[in-house]
Amino acid sequence: MQKVYQNELGPQPVPLTVPGQVIDEEDMYFLDADNGNDGDGDDTDEEILNENEDSAQEQRPTQKKRVTRVELNKRARRKEQEKKETEVKKKQKLSKGIDSLPDIIQEIAKEDEEKHKRNIRRIVAKQERLKARPPRLGRHKFEPAPIQVPLSEEITGSLRKIKGCCTLVKDRFKSLEKRGLVVPTAKTKTKTKRLHTVHYSSKEYRSYGLSCLTDYGEVESGGFIDWDSLVAFTEAQYLFRFNPRNVPSRHFSSSPSPFSKRDELSIEEDAERKIGWLLKSIFVGTAAFVGYQFFPYMGDNMLRQSVSLLHVKDPFFKRSGASRLARFAIDDERRMKIVEIGGDQELLIMLEAAKDDRTRKAALKALAALSQSDEALGALHLAGAISVIKSIPDSSEEAEIEKFKASLLKRFQDLKYENSS
């Protein structure tokens, strides 16, 4: 290897061949003659000879340097040496990579562990956010109401004299939405139609006004005195061109108006329109009332909402949830859905913790509706319904409580659950 570098970096040897031009013997004689006759020739002859020599040199082809065998061998040896060096470098790099495999495996394990921890933190943070937020019941998210700030006129010196919430119903409704007892709603944006404006020239405007006047016979009757009245009537016709019966009755002179019959027709149509709106409002109200009556039958989402009402401390919401479950328990499939959600246990807890007869009556009514299914009755027996029903005190005011108790205990006796307990 050192010899190769020494040959490459050392001084170049004397070349065996020297680049040059071959001169014939005849040309050499002429050159000798020119050198011998220095003073005989004229200046013109010398110039001509110089020009001929220059042209001859230009016409002669340039000879390329021939590559020797030694140079070719050097190039071949250099290429082989470079290939060997690259192969050695590849082997060294591969050996280093193999030696560093344990470190690479440790780094990959650390990255995987960090990713796993990051995913766990993300999941926990998401669960905490979902716990802090109100539950998602419908298609719309819960939007909190804006903060109510009293005006400068309402601010007084003491806190006792400050007015309370001005929109108490809205505040309570937002509270129900936040606790997941009512499905949140969103405001619907009304779409406004854009009017298409038409621009007329002054000549078209005047011709339009004259045509309107001739149509209604105002020129013949002499109702318009000057050009201003004509322009006013034309504007009215232009504004109400899509619905000409809505043109306001305007008398421009003391002459009898030809629009008296038209005004009467417009008044009658307005009255009919108002009656139509009244009938529509009555229909919407009845539809809303019927929809509220059949509201619990609108899917599993409303069923879960009815069960969630049993968790509320207020007995009014508990009674409404129990009444919804009683109306929902029509067939065995729906009764088993209530049992799967846990409605039977919640009803028993509600019945055991009830402090008034109305709440006991609503709970017993829902349990009686569930007891129509044998599988649901078995689930009630496993939940300890017999002992809870027997522990209810008798009520002299509410006869239906005793009726529901007797029917439930009879159902348990028919299926021989009371003897096994």
XYZ file of C-alpha atoms in Angstrom, residues 180-331:
152
model
C -78.720 15.416 32.442
C -82.421 15.336 33.282
C -83.551 17.132 30.120
C -82.185 16.831 26.595
C -80.458 20.135 25.675
C -81.799 22.031 22.695
C -80.345 24.619 20.337
C -81.837 27.679 18.697
C -82.812 27.259 15.064
C -81.631 30.016 12.765
C -84.304 31.373 10.449
C -83.203 31.846 6.868
C -84.093 35.213 5.349
C -84.801 35.381 1.646
C -82.899 37.955 -0.338
C -85.038 40.254 -2.466
C -84.182 40.611 -6.125
C -84.029 44.314 -7.013
C -84.790 45.510 -10.535
C -83.499 48.868 -11.784
C -85.531 50.875 -14.315
C -84.642 53.958 -16.279
C -86.649 57.181 -15.997
C -88.524 56.544 -19.258
C -89.469 53.012 -18.253
C -90.518 54.295 -14.813
C -92.877 56.911 -16.317
C -94.301 54.471 -18.858
C -94.878 51.952 -16.039
C -96.756 54.575 -13.999
C -98.914 55.605 -16.932
C -99.737 51.980 -17.708
C -100.778 51.430 -14.067
C -102.982 54.515 -14.217
C -104.663 53.422 -17.411
C -105.236 49.936 -15.986
C -107.079 51.284 -12.954
C -108.857 54.058 -14.821
C -107.396 56.864 -12.741
C -106.631 59.137 -15.710
C -110.218 59.149 -16.858
C -111.630 59.775 -13.381
C -109.219 62.660 -12.737
C -108.070 61.374 -9.367
C -104.472 62.626 -9.757
C -103.847 66.313 -9.916
C -100.067 66.694 -10.388
C -96.961 64.660 -11.197
C -96.120 64.040 -7.481
C -99.313 62.075 -6.968
C -98.526 60.079 -10.099
C -95.027 59.257 -8.783
C -96.431 58.244 -5.381
C -98.937 55.877 -6.962
C -96.252 54.433 -9.240
C -93.964 53.756 -6.258
C -96.775 52.004 -4.434
C -97.511 49.818 -7.443
C -93.801 49.037 -7.861
C -93.331 48.075 -4.202
C -96.421 45.854 -4.116
C -96.205 44.474 -7.638
C -96.002 40.831 -6.434
C -99.091 41.185 -4.204
C -101.205 44.104 -5.447
C -104.001 43.451 -2.969
C -101.710 44.630 -0.145
C -101.466 48.178 -1.571
C -102.534 50.594 1.177
C -105.669 52.591 0.440
C -104.473 56.135 -0.148
C -106.753 58.894 -1.441
C -104.888 61.536 -3.372
C -107.899 63.811 -3.918
C -111.440 64.381 -2.800
C -112.827 62.244 -5.619
C -114.417 58.870 -4.783
C -111.760 56.146 -4.489
C -111.964 53.158 -6.853
C -110.181 50.948 -4.282
C -113.068 50.705 -1.786
C -114.028 47.197 -2.913
C -110.377 46.189 -3.003
C -109.891 47.436 0.607
C -112.834 45.356 1.780
C -111.386 42.272 0.119
C -107.997 42.860 1.718
C -109.616 43.227 5.169
C -111.488 39.947 4.691
C -108.318 38.183 3.585
C -106.418 39.542 6.608
C -109.145 38.234 8.911
C -109.039 34.822 7.238
C -105.265 34.791 7.562
C -105.441 35.570 11.290
C -108.001 32.807 11.815
C -105.698 30.423 9.954
C -102.786 31.315 12.212
C -105.008 30.790 15.267
C -105.981 27.320 14.050
C -102.336 26.513 13.348
C -101.303 27.558 16.862
C -104.066 25.394 18.366
C -102.886 22.432 16.289
C -99.273 22.947 17.363
C -100.317 23.113 21.024
C -102.305 19.887 20.832
C -99.448 18.170 18.982
C -97.016 19.274 21.682
C -99.338 17.968 24.416
C -99.744 14.603 22.671
C -95.983 14.418 22.095
C -95.369 15.054 25.781
C -97.765 12.247 26.682
C -95.925 9.812 24.385
C -92.477 11.213 25.141
C -91.275 8.165 27.154
C -91.798 5.840 24.176
C -89.119 7.464 22.010
C -86.210 5.037 22.347
C -83.732 3.783 24.885
C -82.324 7.248 25.435
C -85.552 8.459 27.024
C -85.736 5.232 29.016
C -82.313 5.891 30.516
C -83.340 9.458 31.208
C -86.434 8.226 33.067
C -84.280 5.914 35.201
C -81.870 8.784 35.896
C -84.786 10.833 37.265
C -85.078 8.305 40.105
C -81.653 9.420 41.406
C -82.859 12.979 42.059
C -83.667 13.913 45.644
C -86.735 15.916 44.677
C -89.819 13.629 44.990
C -91.535 15.392 42.078
C -88.860 14.235 39.615
C -88.904 10.764 41.165
C -92.662 10.501 40.635
C -92.365 11.715 37.027
C -89.632 9.128 36.321
C -91.684 6.313 37.873
C -94.807 7.317 35.906
C -92.784 7.306 32.675
C -91.483 3.807 33.429
C -95.032 2.630 34.172
C -96.211 3.939 30.788
C -93.178 2.492 29.036
C -93.593 -1.055 30.456
C -96.117 -2.247 27.868
C -94.635 -5.567 26.722
